[in-house]
Structure formats: structure tokens, C-alpha cells
Amino acid sequence: NNGNWESVFKRDKQLTITKTLDDKELNALREPRDDLVAERLAGEDKYELLHGPFSKYERKIVVETETKGVNLVSETFSWRLSIPFWGIFFSFLVGRSLPKRSKPWWAPPDRLNERSAKVLGILACVQVIDGYLGSVITQTITFAADEFDHSSSAQGITLAVVRVGVLLSLGVLVVADKKGRRNILLLTLVLSVISTAAGSLSSGFWFLGSTQLIARGLTTGMGILIGVIAAEELPKGSRAYGVSMLSLSAALGAGISVWVLPIADLHEKGWRIVYLVPLLFLPPLMKISKNLPESIRYKANSKVVKAEKSKESNKNEPFINNRLFLLAAVGFLLLIFAAPASQFQNDFLREHRGYSASGITAYWLLTSTPAGIAIFLAGRFADTHGRKKIATSGLLGGTLFIVLSYYFSGALMWASHLCGAVLGSLTVALGVYGPELFSTNQRAKSNGLIVAFSVLGSATGLLLVGSMTDFFDSYGHAFTITAVGPLIAAVLVMLKFPETAKTELEDLNPGDIRPEDFDGTKLD
């Protein structure tokens, strides 16, 4: 086999494969595909796109019979992926997979179509900046505390107060349920970048906290909207896959903030530059995002069709309230541990283990980067094997090893944090429950309330760990106590959570209108 590629920087790709086949193999090659792509016959030995993540696709076969039963065959693929920005990377994977006539390991369990692939690609781009904005204060607060001469307790109080910004995100999400997802998402993107950049002008710790209160509120709302749109656009068998890809994008954004952190070693005020970096990404992000459509399920369930909806939705209100309480409780219990474990990591490494900014960067990259594999696998397995087992494994294993990492030093500390990060990443399976278990007209604000309770858990954990660390002079003791939260959460997930894998949102929320009933559009 040999192939001729166009430049990797071009969106239109072409691959030609020449091989010798017998008659049986040739007949099999002439069958329309139904794996990575679904084809339909468009002429003699010519096939076009029926379903798949392409804006253009064509396959042609040219046969030259050498002798009886021996055929020299040239198979040519021409395609353009509908995935913006990430298409360069995925086109390489597609080119490697097309000749094999099977679904590759990296593909979603349920194949995406042109629209859903485009939407997921755009959302992943926005999620990168969301991940960066959400980690800025985590990475820099220990350096800001040095400049402004504040203690661990002051850091904990500041980080907790910043969480009050979730009230702003609730307002954003209520509007999103009434006015639509797309425009509100883009507005929060712009405002969150600008308010984050304002933190670079901080004259004191509380000025920084005030700008971050606004920025984190907007960023939280943006992150929730990204998840809601993804759930409303992706097929039933790939929602957790979508959440895992978005989580990886957020992790990339958080990683970028770690990459630029060594700037803080150059000068006492160097940490301020970290707050300005997002301004560089805003223009290309807005250009990419202009092609983001309004959520198809939001359009189907908007005000125009509310009057036609079944009264069955009203019967579900008590059940929805129970779901809200359960998800909010798990979010609170998880974040009471996970938030301070992340937020105080840099201070622990710097003050208790003597690491510099460069050392902290190396620690984060080498112990957390492998977690990306676990995030990806967690999404796939949550779609194919169910959400509950994956999430519970993450809650129990991740908590145990993260606690141990705060007691150890040296190689054992690195190894424990690596295991904790990898196992803890499995909790990405929980992320799909919020968008799944609420009706379209309540989805954004319900998830906002869940996040509000989660943030309350986060703030509680930050205050507890900050004060207990000053009292015990040990982060390990503080995290051992707060580890009770995720352990209780694991029990609730196993005993009380429903299994939602491979189930349509309208089956989980019977009062909703299916997109195909509204305008004939099917997502699968």
C-alpha cells in the first residue's frame, strides 16, 4: 500500500491506495461502507457521503484486471472534515483509518454527522479558553499572596469569595434558557476574557479577588453552556464521549496556564502576565465561533412550540426536583475535597516542598498530563459500559491517592499524584448527568443550581483546608478529613443515580419535543 497526501495544512485531503485483490476481495471493496463513514452508491465504483463527520466526502475505485481473478485496484478517498481547527489533527487519524474499513479506537461510539462534529469542534475551542480562565487564579494566587504579603488562610478566603461569582453564572443560565444558548455563550466568552485581564492591574489581594469573582462567574456559566449545547447536539451513544473531549480541551487550556507560569519566577509581579494571555486567543476564537449554530433541541423546545407540548412534563416536576437535589449533593461532596486539592497544590509544593515556579510546572505536566488518556477512556467506557461504575472508581481511587500525595515527598509524592490524577479523571463520567437529567427548558438553569451547590462545597472546602492547614501545619491532615465528602458521593452514585447511557434525552425527559418532530432533523 502507498498513499499520496496533499499538504497537511489544507482542509481538503486526498489519499490513493493501490493494491492487488482477488474477485471476492474486490466485491467486498465495492460494498458501501458503514463504519467510520456511511456511504451510498453515486455511480459505477463511486461513493458519496450518507452519514459522517465530513462536509465533503467521496470514494472512487479504478480496476484494472491483470489476469483472471487478479485485479489491480486503485482506491481514492477525497474528504474535508467538518471539524474546525482540530480538523488538521483528525484528518491525519482519518487518513490512517479509512483504508481499514472498521471503526477506529479513537472514534465516538455513535458516529457523528456533519453538524454534530462541527459543533463539538467549535465547543472544544471555546472550552480551551474556559479551562485557561478557570485555572488562572489557582496557578497564580501563591505568587500574588507573596507580593501582597498574605497567608494560606487569606488565600483560602479569597478563593472562597471568588466562588460567589456563581450567582452571576446563574443569571447567565436563566437567560440562556429563555433567549437561547449561542449568543449568551459568545457574550460570556468576551466578558470573561476582559474581566480576567483586568486582574493584571490589581493593586491588592481584594482587587484581584473582585475581578476574579466576576470572571469566574462568567467562566462558570460559559462552561455549563458548553456542556448543555454538547448534550443537546450529540447522538445518544456519544454524549459522554463529547464530555470527555471537552474535558480534555479544558485540561489543555489549564495546561497552557501552567506552561506560562514560569514567567512568575522572572519578577515579583510576573504573575500578572498570566492574566493577559487570553486576550491573544479572543480574535481567532470569535472567528471560529461565528459558525456555531443555535442548539437544535433549544429551537425545538423554544417558546414557539411550548404551547404544543404535552402536559406530561408537569407530572415530572417532583422527579426533576429529586434529581436536582441528588446531583447538587454529589457536586457539593466532591468539590469539598477536589477544589482545595487543586487550588492549594501550588502553595503546598512551594511552601512545604520548596518548589520554584518551574518546578511546579514540571510537577503538574508530568503528573497530570497522563490523566488525559484516562479522561478519553472514561468518556468511551461511560457510553459503552455505563456511567456509574466509571464514576465511582474515579471517586474512590482518585481521593485515596491524592490524599497520600499530600503526605509523601519525592518520588512517592509524584507517583501518588499521578495515580490520583489518572483515577480521579474517571469522574468525568459524572459530567454528563447534569445535561441529561433535565428538560430542555430547564437544562441550563438546573445545571447552574447544581454548580452553585458544587461551588458552595468548593468554598467550604477551601475555608476548611486553609484554616486546618494553618492549625495542623499539614495539608495531609486537612485533606484526610475532607476526603469523607467524595467517599459519601461514591455511595450516592452507586445507590441512587440512574443509568443513562445510550438513552435519548427525550426518553429521560418525556415532556420534551424531539428535534425530528420539530423540523425532521435527526441527530443519529
Coordinates of C-alpha atoms in Angstrom, one line a residue, residues 85-86 123-133 226 246 248-254 256 281 285:
F85 CA -9.4 23.9 13.9
W86 CA -8.9 20.3 15.1
L123 CA -17.2 24.0 21.6
A124 CA -13.8 22.3 22.2
C125 CA -12.1 25.5 21.0
V126 CA -14.1 27.6 23.4
Q127 CA -13.5 25.1 26.2
V128 CA -9.8 25.6 25.9
I129 CA -10.0 29.2 26.9
D130 CA -12.6 28.3 29.5
G131 CA -10.1 25.9 31.0
Y132 CA -7.4 28.6 31.0
L133 CA -9.6 31.2 32.6
I226 CA -20.8 24.4 26.6
L246 CA -14.4 18.8 26.2
L248 CA -9.5 17.3 27.5
S249 CA -9.9 20.7 25.9
A250 CA -10.4 22.3 29.3
A251 CA -7.3 20.4 30.5
L252 CA -5.3 21.8 27.6
G253 CA -6.4 25.3 28.5
A254 CA -5.4 24.7 32.1
I256 CA -1.4 26.4 28.9
F281 CA -6.8 34.0 21.8
L285 CA -11.9 32.2 18.9

